[in-house]
Short mmCIF file of C-alpha atoms and ligand atoms in Angstrom, two decimals:
data_model
loop_
_atom_site.label_atom_id
_atom_site.label_comp_id
_atom_site.label_asym_id
_atom_site.label_seq_id
_atom_site.Cartn_x
_atom_site.Cartn_y
_atom_site.Cartn_z
CA MET A 1 -16.70 -11.83 -32.37
CA ALA A 2 -17.16 -11.90 -28.46
CA LYS A 3 -14.68 -13.76 -26.61
CA THR A 4 -15.59 -16.38 -24.11
CA PHE A 5 -13.66 -16.49 -20.86
CA GLU A 6 -13.96 -19.71 -18.90
CA ILE A 7 -14.97 -19.25 -15.07
CA ALA A 8 -13.96 -21.54 -12.48
CA VAL A 9 -16.35 -21.32 -9.52
CA PHE A 10 -15.67 -22.59 -6.40
CA GLU A 11 -19.01 -22.16 -4.32
CA GLY A 12 -17.27 -23.28 -0.80
CA ASP A 13 -18.52 -23.75 2.45
CA GLY A 14 -21.25 -22.04 4.85
CA ILE A 15 -22.55 -18.90 3.23
CA GLY A 16 -20.47 -19.62 0.13
CA PRO A 17 -23.56 -20.99 -2.03
CA GLU A 18 -25.57 -18.36 -0.71
CA ILE A 19 -23.46 -15.29 -1.88
CA THR A 20 -22.19 -17.06 -5.24
CA ALA A 21 -25.82 -17.46 -6.60
CA PRO A 22 -26.42 -13.66 -6.94
CA THR A 23 -22.99 -13.14 -8.02
CA VAL A 24 -22.87 -15.20 -10.61
CA ASP A 25 -26.58 -14.35 -11.92
CA ILE A 26 -25.42 -10.46 -11.72
CA LEU A 27 -22.44 -11.76 -13.79
CA ALA A 28 -24.50 -13.32 -16.45
CA GLN A 29 -26.73 -10.58 -16.67
CA ILE A 30 -23.98 -8.06 -17.30
CA SER A 31 -22.10 -10.13 -19.64
CA GLY A 32 -25.48 -11.51 -21.53
CA ALA A 33 -26.13 -7.76 -22.30
CA ASN A 34 -22.63 -7.19 -24.01
CA ALA A 35 -21.57 -8.13 -27.21
CA ASP A 36 -17.72 -7.68 -26.65
CA TYR A 37 -17.50 -10.77 -24.12
CA ALA A 38 -19.16 -13.84 -22.86
CA LEU A 39 -18.51 -15.66 -19.28
CA ASN A 40 -18.90 -19.43 -19.16
CA PHE A 41 -19.26 -20.85 -15.69
CA THR A 42 -18.29 -24.15 -14.54
CA TYR A 43 -18.60 -25.08 -10.82
CA ALA A 44 -15.71 -27.04 -9.01
CA PRO A 45 -16.16 -29.06 -5.90
CA ALA A 46 -13.78 -28.17 -3.09
CA GLY A 47 -13.78 -27.24 0.56
CA ALA A 48 -14.51 -28.27 3.99
CA ALA A 49 -17.94 -29.90 3.26
CA HIS A 50 -16.57 -31.72 0.43
CA TYR A 51 -13.74 -33.10 2.51
CA ALA A 52 -15.98 -34.43 5.21
CA LYS A 53 -17.70 -36.12 2.37
CA THR A 54 -14.88 -37.53 0.41
CA GLY A 55 -11.66 -37.17 2.22
CA VAL A 56 -10.41 -34.68 -0.35
CA ALA A 57 -10.14 -31.09 0.33
CA LEU A 58 -9.21 -29.99 -3.17
CA PRO A 59 -9.66 -32.46 -5.70
CA GLN A 60 -7.26 -32.81 -8.79
CA GLU A 61 -9.79 -32.14 -11.35
CA SER A 62 -11.13 -28.90 -9.43
CA LEU A 63 -7.19 -27.77 -9.47
CA LYS A 64 -7.16 -28.68 -13.29
CA LEU A 65 -9.91 -26.76 -14.20
CA ALA A 66 -8.78 -24.02 -12.20
CA ARG A 67 -5.64 -24.15 -14.21
CA GLN A 68 -7.44 -24.37 -17.38
CA SER A 69 -9.72 -21.33 -16.36
CA ASP A 70 -9.31 -17.83 -17.24
CA ALA A 71 -10.14 -16.79 -14.08
CA ILE A 72 -11.57 -18.23 -10.69
CA LEU A 73 -14.19 -16.98 -8.80
CA LEU A 74 -14.06 -18.36 -5.13
CA SER A 75 -16.51 -17.96 -2.44
CA ALA A 76 -15.60 -18.76 1.33
CA MET A 77 -14.10 -21.93 2.55
CA GLY A 78 -13.97 -23.86 5.73
CA LEU A 79 -15.68 -25.09 8.55
CA PRO A 80 -14.77 -24.88 12.19
CA ALA A 81 -15.73 -28.40 13.06
CA VAL A 82 -14.00 -29.87 10.03
CA ARG A 83 -10.27 -30.34 10.11
CA TYR A 84 -7.23 -32.35 8.84
CA GLU A 85 -6.17 -34.79 11.22
CA ASP A 86 -3.33 -32.85 12.79
CA GLY A 87 -6.23 -30.43 13.77
CA THR A 88 -5.28 -27.66 10.87
CA GLU A 89 -8.26 -26.06 8.93
CA ILE A 90 -9.25 -27.20 5.45
CA SER A 91 -8.15 -24.20 3.32
CA PRO A 92 -8.18 -24.95 -0.24
CA GLN A 93 -7.97 -21.44 -1.03
CA ILE A 94 -4.09 -21.26 0.20
CA ASP A 95 -3.56 -24.68 -1.68
CA LEU A 96 -4.27 -22.76 -4.79
CA ARG A 97 -2.42 -19.81 -3.86
CA ARG A 98 0.58 -22.03 -3.74
CA GLU A 99 -0.37 -24.02 -6.65
CA LEU A 100 -0.80 -21.15 -8.78
CA ASP A 101 1.87 -19.11 -7.68
CA LEU A 102 -0.59 -16.11 -6.75
CA PHE A 103 1.81 -13.98 -5.07
CA ALA A 104 -0.12 -10.57 -5.06
CA GLY A 105 -2.75 -10.48 -2.48
CA VAL A 106 -4.99 -7.35 -3.51
CA ARG A 107 -7.23 -5.88 -0.92
CA PRO A 108 -8.69 -2.60 -2.03
CA VAL A 109 -9.68 -0.41 1.23
CA ARG A 110 -12.75 1.95 0.18
CA ILE A 111 -15.31 3.79 2.20
CA VAL A 112 -17.86 5.71 0.44
CA PRO A 113 -20.37 8.22 1.57
CA GLY A 114 -22.75 6.84 3.85
CA GLN A 115 -20.73 3.51 4.78
CA ARG A 116 -20.64 2.86 8.44
CA SER A 117 -16.98 3.23 9.26
CA PRO A 118 -16.12 3.18 12.80
CA LEU A 119 -13.53 5.94 11.66
CA LYS A 120 -14.81 9.72 12.14
CA LEU A 121 -14.34 11.16 8.74
CA ASP A 122 -15.55 14.52 9.45
CA GLY A 123 -13.98 16.32 6.75
CA GLY A 124 -15.47 13.71 4.15
CA GLN A 125 -12.43 12.47 2.90
CA ALA A 126 -12.53 9.77 0.44
CA ILE A 127 -10.57 6.76 1.52
CA ASP A 128 -9.67 4.39 -1.47
CA PHE A 129 -6.39 2.79 -1.20
CA VAL A 130 -5.04 -0.55 -1.96
CA LEU A 131 -3.16 -3.15 0.30
CA ILE A 132 -0.60 -5.79 -1.78
CA ARG A 133 0.00 -8.40 0.41
CA GLU A 134 2.57 -11.07 -0.69
CA SER A 135 1.00 -14.21 -0.52
CA THR A 136 3.39 -17.16 -1.16
CA GLU A 137 6.15 -16.49 1.00
CA GLY A 138 7.01 -14.14 4.41
CA LEU A 139 6.33 -15.62 7.76
CA PHE A 140 3.51 -18.05 5.98
CA TYR A 141 6.17 -19.75 4.18
CA SER A 142 6.90 -21.52 7.51
CA GLN A 143 3.21 -22.92 7.82
CA GLY A 144 3.87 -26.60 8.69
CA ARG A 145 7.34 -26.40 8.91
CA GLY A 146 7.87 -24.77 12.29
CA ASP A 147 10.56 -26.12 14.64
CA VAL A 148 8.57 -26.81 18.05
CA SER A 149 10.40 -28.61 21.43
CA VAL A 150 9.32 -28.50 25.13
CA ASP A 151 11.52 -25.36 25.80
CA GLU A 152 11.44 -23.60 22.11
CA ALA A 153 9.38 -22.64 19.07
CA ARG A 154 10.84 -21.35 15.97
CA GLU A 155 9.28 -20.34 12.79
CA THR A 156 11.43 -18.88 9.80
CA LEU A 157 10.45 -16.02 7.71
CA VAL A 158 11.57 -16.31 3.83
CA ILE A 159 11.85 -13.35 1.36
CA THR A 160 13.34 -13.75 -2.01
CA ARG A 161 14.48 -11.42 -4.37
CA ALA A 162 12.21 -13.13 -7.37
CA THR A 163 9.18 -12.95 -5.58
CA SER A 164 9.98 -9.53 -4.47
CA GLU A 165 10.91 -8.13 -7.59
CA LYS A 166 7.47 -9.65 -9.08
CA LEU A 167 5.51 -8.27 -6.43
CA PHE A 168 6.93 -4.64 -6.65
CA ARG A 169 6.37 -4.51 -10.27
CA PHE A 170 2.75 -5.49 -9.96
CA ALA A 171 2.65 -2.82 -7.06
CA PHE A 172 3.92 0.17 -9.68
CA GLU A 173 1.73 -1.16 -12.36
CA LEU A 174 -1.26 -1.10 -10.17
CA ALA A 175 -0.36 2.38 -9.08
CA ARG A 176 0.08 3.35 -12.35
CA GLN A 177 -3.34 1.88 -13.65
CA ARG A 178 -4.96 3.73 -10.74
CA LYS A 179 -3.50 6.91 -11.32
CA VAL A 180 -4.54 6.61 -15.24
CA ALA A 181 -8.05 6.03 -13.89
CA GLY A 182 -8.09 8.82 -11.69
CA SER A 183 -8.27 6.84 -8.49
CA GLY A 184 -4.81 7.89 -6.82
CA PRO A 185 -1.87 10.11 -7.45
CA GLY A 186 0.34 7.22 -8.34
CA LYS A 187 2.38 6.68 -5.11
CA VAL A 188 3.54 3.05 -3.83
CA THR A 189 4.64 2.68 -0.14
CA CYS A 190 6.53 -0.19 0.95
CA VAL A 191 5.53 -1.42 4.57
CA ASP A 192 8.46 -3.06 6.45
CA LYS A 193 10.36 -3.03 9.69
CA ALA A 194 13.69 -2.59 8.08
CA ASN A 195 14.73 -0.38 11.13
CA VAL A 196 14.77 -3.94 12.86
CA PHE A 197 15.10 -6.92 10.58
CA ARG A 198 17.71 -7.52 8.19
CA ALA A 199 15.29 -9.57 5.95
CA PHE A 200 13.01 -6.24 5.70
CA ALA A 201 16.17 -4.05 4.87
CA PHE A 202 16.58 -6.61 1.81
CA PHE A 203 12.83 -6.13 0.81
CA ARG A 204 13.02 -2.58 0.97
CA GLU A 205 16.27 -2.60 -0.88
CA ILE A 206 14.79 -4.63 -3.87
CA PHE A 207 11.56 -1.90 -3.38
CA ASP A 208 14.05 1.00 -3.95
CA ALA A 209 15.50 -0.44 -7.11
CA GLU A 210 12.05 -1.19 -8.69
CA ALA A 211 10.94 2.30 -7.63
CA LYS A 212 13.63 3.78 -9.50
CA ARG A 213 12.23 2.46 -12.67
CA HIS A 214 9.12 4.20 -12.73
CA PRO A 215 10.52 7.93 -12.34
CA ASP A 216 6.28 8.72 -13.57
CA LEU A 217 5.71 7.46 -10.10
CA SER A 218 6.37 8.19 -6.40
CA ALA A 219 7.62 5.71 -3.46
CA ASP A 220 8.04 5.86 -0.11
CA HIS A 221 8.58 3.56 3.43
CA ALA A 222 6.38 3.45 6.21
CA TYR A 223 7.03 0.85 9.24
CA VAL A 224 4.29 -1.68 9.90
CA ASP A 225 3.65 -0.14 13.33
CA ALA A 226 3.29 3.34 11.82
CA THR A 227 1.13 2.09 8.94
CA ALA A 228 -1.48 0.57 11.23
CA LEU A 229 -1.61 3.79 13.16
CA TRP A 230 -1.97 5.72 10.30
CA MET A 231 -4.67 3.37 8.70
CA VAL A 232 -7.04 4.73 11.57
CA GLU A 233 -5.64 8.43 11.83
CA ARG A 234 -5.17 9.25 8.43
CA PRO A 235 -6.23 6.67 6.04
CA TRP A 236 -6.71 9.09 3.03
CA VAL A 237 -2.71 9.60 2.72
CA PHE A 238 -2.47 6.05 1.20
CA ASP A 239 -2.38 4.82 -2.32
CA VAL A 240 -0.83 1.45 -2.73
CA LEU A 241 0.77 -0.11 0.07
CA VAL A 242 2.51 -3.18 -0.51
CA THR A 243 4.03 -5.64 2.05
CA GLU A 244 5.19 -8.88 3.55
CA ASN A 245 2.51 -11.83 4.08
CA MET A 246 2.10 -11.80 7.84
CA PHE A 247 1.90 -7.84 8.04
CA GLY A 248 -0.19 -8.02 5.09
CA ASP A 249 -2.45 -10.54 6.69
CA ILE A 250 -3.09 -8.32 9.82
CA LEU A 251 -3.26 -5.05 7.92
CA SER A 252 -5.97 -6.31 5.91
CA ASP A 253 -8.35 -7.54 8.48
CA LEU A 254 -7.83 -3.51 9.89
CA GLY A 255 -8.70 -2.50 6.55
CA ALA A 256 -11.67 -4.32 6.51
CA GLY A 257 -12.26 -3.09 10.29
CA ILE A 258 -12.02 0.45 8.93
CA MET A 259 -14.47 -0.05 6.01
CA GLY A 260 -17.46 -1.11 8.58
CA GLY A 261 -16.89 -4.98 8.42
CA LEU A 262 -15.88 -8.23 6.53
CA GLY A 263 -19.13 -7.88 4.48
CA LEU A 264 -17.50 -5.18 2.24
CA ALA A 265 -14.28 -6.30 1.81
CA PRO A 266 -13.23 -7.77 -1.49
CA SER A 267 -10.07 -9.11 -2.70
CA ALA A 268 -7.91 -10.96 -5.56
CA ASP A 269 -4.76 -13.21 -5.53
CA ILE A 270 -3.18 -12.51 -8.53
CA GLY A 271 0.13 -14.47 -9.96
CA GLU A 272 1.52 -13.92 -13.47
CA HIS A 273 -0.84 -16.75 -15.17
CA HIS A 274 -3.75 -16.77 -12.79
CA ALA A 275 -5.92 -14.90 -10.40
CA VAL A 276 -8.67 -16.03 -7.81
CA PHE A 277 -11.31 -13.61 -6.74
CA GLN A 278 -13.00 -13.80 -3.32
CA PRO A 279 -14.19 -11.94 -0.57
CA CYS A 280 -11.96 -11.49 2.82
CA HIS A 281 -14.48 -13.02 5.05
CA GLY A 282 -14.92 -16.52 5.97
CA SER A 283 -17.62 -19.17 5.56
CA ALA A 284 -19.70 -17.43 8.55
CA PRO A 285 -21.14 -20.82 9.76
CA ASP A 286 -23.06 -18.89 12.24
CA ILE A 287 -25.32 -17.11 9.90
CA ALA A 288 -25.21 -19.90 7.00
CA GLY A 289 -28.41 -21.17 5.41
CA ARG A 290 -30.47 -17.71 6.61
CA GLY A 291 -30.28 -15.88 3.39
CA VAL A 292 -28.98 -12.46 5.19
CA ALA A 293 -25.18 -13.05 4.72
CA ASN A 294 -24.08 -9.90 2.92
CA PRO A 295 -23.13 -10.53 -0.85
CA PHE A 296 -21.62 -7.15 -1.19
CA ALA A 297 -17.57 -8.41 -0.71
CA MET A 298 -18.43 -11.05 -3.36
CA ILE A 299 -19.95 -9.21 -5.87
CA LEU A 300 -17.06 -6.31 -5.65
CA SER A 301 -14.54 -9.51 -6.05
CA ALA A 302 -16.43 -10.40 -9.07
CA ALA A 303 -16.36 -6.56 -10.07
CA MET A 304 -12.50 -6.78 -9.64
CA MET A 305 -12.71 -9.90 -11.85
CA LEU A 306 -14.19 -8.22 -14.57
CA GLU A 307 -11.47 -5.22 -14.26
CA TRP A 308 -8.75 -7.73 -14.04
CA LEU A 309 -9.82 -9.66 -17.13
CA GLY A 310 -10.45 -6.39 -19.34
CA THR A 311 -7.01 -5.11 -18.49
CA ARG A 312 -5.22 -8.31 -19.45
CA HIS A 313 -7.11 -8.85 -22.82
CA GLU A 314 -7.66 -5.03 -23.43
CA ILE A 315 -11.46 -5.26 -23.70
CA ALA A 316 -12.38 -2.04 -22.52
CA ALA A 317 -16.14 -2.98 -22.11
CA MET A 318 -15.20 -5.32 -19.63
CA SER A 319 -13.21 -3.08 -17.63
CA LYS A 320 -16.00 -0.84 -17.94
CA ASP A 321 -18.67 -3.19 -16.90
CA GLY A 322 -16.26 -4.30 -13.44
CA ALA A 323 -15.98 -0.21 -12.61
CA ALA A 324 -19.73 0.04 -13.37
CA LEU A 325 -20.48 -2.88 -10.97
CA ARG A 326 -18.49 -1.52 -8.46
CA PHE A 327 -20.05 1.86 -8.58
CA ALA A 328 -23.57 0.20 -8.10
CA VAL A 329 -22.79 -1.57 -5.16
CA ASP A 330 -21.43 1.86 -3.74
CA ARG A 331 -24.59 3.12 -4.52
CA ALA A 332 -26.69 0.62 -2.87
CA ILE A 333 -24.73 0.77 0.15
CA SER A 334 -24.79 4.81 0.36
CA ASP A 335 -28.70 5.21 -0.26
CA GLY A 336 -29.41 2.29 2.01
CA SER A 337 -31.20 0.22 -0.66
CA GLY A 338 -28.96 -2.66 0.04
CA THR A 339 -28.45 -2.54 3.69
CA THR A 340 -27.99 -6.04 5.26
CA ARG A 341 -27.86 -6.90 8.91
CA ASP A 342 -24.21 -6.76 9.38
CA LEU A 343 -24.34 -3.18 8.14
CA GLY A 344 -27.53 -2.41 10.57
CA GLY A 345 -30.35 -2.85 7.94
CA ASN A 346 -32.58 -5.88 7.48
CA CYS A 347 -31.66 -6.45 3.58
CA SER A 348 -31.75 -10.06 2.86
CA THR A 349 -28.81 -11.50 0.51
CA GLN A 350 -31.28 -11.43 -2.49
CA ASP A 351 -32.45 -8.14 -1.47
CA ALA A 352 -28.84 -6.37 -1.45
CA ALA A 353 -27.93 -8.27 -4.94
CA THR A 354 -31.26 -6.86 -6.50
CA ALA A 355 -30.44 -3.72 -5.17
CA ALA A 356 -26.92 -3.30 -6.73
CA LEU A 357 -28.60 -4.79 -9.98
CA GLU A 358 -31.28 -1.98 -9.88
CA ALA A 359 -28.43 0.65 -9.23
CA LEU A 360 -26.57 -0.50 -11.97
CA ALA A 361 -29.36 -0.49 -14.50
CA ALA A 362 -29.67 3.33 -13.79
CA PHE A 363 -26.36 3.78 -14.55
CA ALA A 364 -27.08 2.29 -17.97
P1 ATP B 1 -11.82 -17.50 8.46
O1 ATP B 1 -10.76 -17.74 9.38
O2 ATP B 1 -12.37 -18.83 7.43
O3 ATP B 1 -11.55 -16.14 7.59
P2 ATP B 1 -13.17 -16.25 10.38
O4 ATP B 1 -12.85 -16.49 11.44
O5 ATP B 1 -12.44 -14.71 9.95
O6 ATP B 1 -13.05 -16.92 9.04
P3 ATP B 1 -15.72 -15.54 9.34
O7 ATP B 1 -16.30 -16.46 8.61
O8 ATP B 1 -15.34 -14.37 8.35
O9 ATP B 1 -14.93 -15.60 10.44
O10 ATP B 1 -17.18 -14.69 10.10
C1 ATP B 1 -16.55 -13.58 11.33
C2 ATP B 1 -18.03 -12.65 11.52
O11 ATP B 1 -18.18 -12.06 10.69
C3 ATP B 1 -18.98 -13.99 11.73
O12 ATP B 1 -19.73 -13.42 12.92
C4 ATP B 1 -19.80 -13.73 10.27
O13 ATP B 1 -21.13 -14.07 10.73
C5 ATP B 1 -19.62 -12.50 9.93
N1 ATP B 1 -19.37 -12.20 8.65
C6 ATP B 1 -18.40 -13.05 7.50
N2 ATP B 1 -18.62 -12.56 6.56
C7 ATP B 1 -20.03 -11.86 6.72
C8 ATP B 1 -21.10 -11.69 5.77
N3 ATP B 1 -20.70 -11.88 4.05
N4 ATP B 1 -22.15 -11.23 5.80
C9 ATP B 1 -22.52 -10.74 7.04
N5 ATP B 1 -21.90 -11.16 8.22
C10 ATP B 1 -20.53 -12.10 7.76
#
């Protein structure tokens, strides 16, 4: 009998609902055509607009729904004009990371033929690597805890053995899955600044200990500054990169940049028991309400969700559907049938989603 998965959907702010609708529609069509699994979507209110209305950014009921679900599909959240009293932005997605202990921020960086990357890929090299950003500690641990006086400001970075061990285990497991799927050579690179900071030497030591447990995979190190350079000069050398929260924050935007824009960058925040899938971009209030937002980052995040659930619950058809959806988006980008304005075309959000669905039907 088909297993039904409960999906909590956070539509979010700005373009959030506009890109959520076609994504949920695609997921419903895919799962509806498959006898091995079913998806049940429940919408959860949260975000800046919700805060403006009610004074609460992430209601307890929504958090409870997230905890009880099998996976969480989250669109963009936050609005520049809506802030907490202390001036900080409304970001329930960061609260969810902390509440659900989502330590691994997975940011795939892929460039397919025809994709408008600012890189000159004359040799036609395929770019397909994954950046894993630790998402619960590092320098972000200091968020809201900084010490600021008239003459001095201090923020303290925290790296723990327990989280680092979980993080590196996850990174090697992902490299193994990619190797089996033929997506990578099975290599994990620890990105740090171990030549300057003791905390990163500690991080690297834990990485090396984990690497020894995976003789079937290879492991190396790179300094974060050199990694930024190589992501532009020769990104094809990477497979799985794993790094601290702040370094990962910066490198993932660089990754989105080389992919040709935020509209194509998906992500997942994964813990041992929960996972949130959401596009890397924000709520883009400058284009909200016009039906022109690029839905691909959100649709690719949904594809990651299917692959994650399929692997976790050993439902091959579900993983296969996730991969097929990813290929369908690649096709809609490569052949230009889904080119939205941010990519230099004139497709609407719905046109782009339809192009992905048509490409998917062509595979079937
Ligand atoms: P946040 O801090 O919340 O992540 P941000 O400051 O990075 O947000 P975004 O909301 O991501 O900002 O928008 C940055 C720019 O990218 C804007 O000009 C926006 O219109 C554009 N943009 C973001 N997402 C998309 C999308 N899906 N389709 C088209 N343009 C987008």
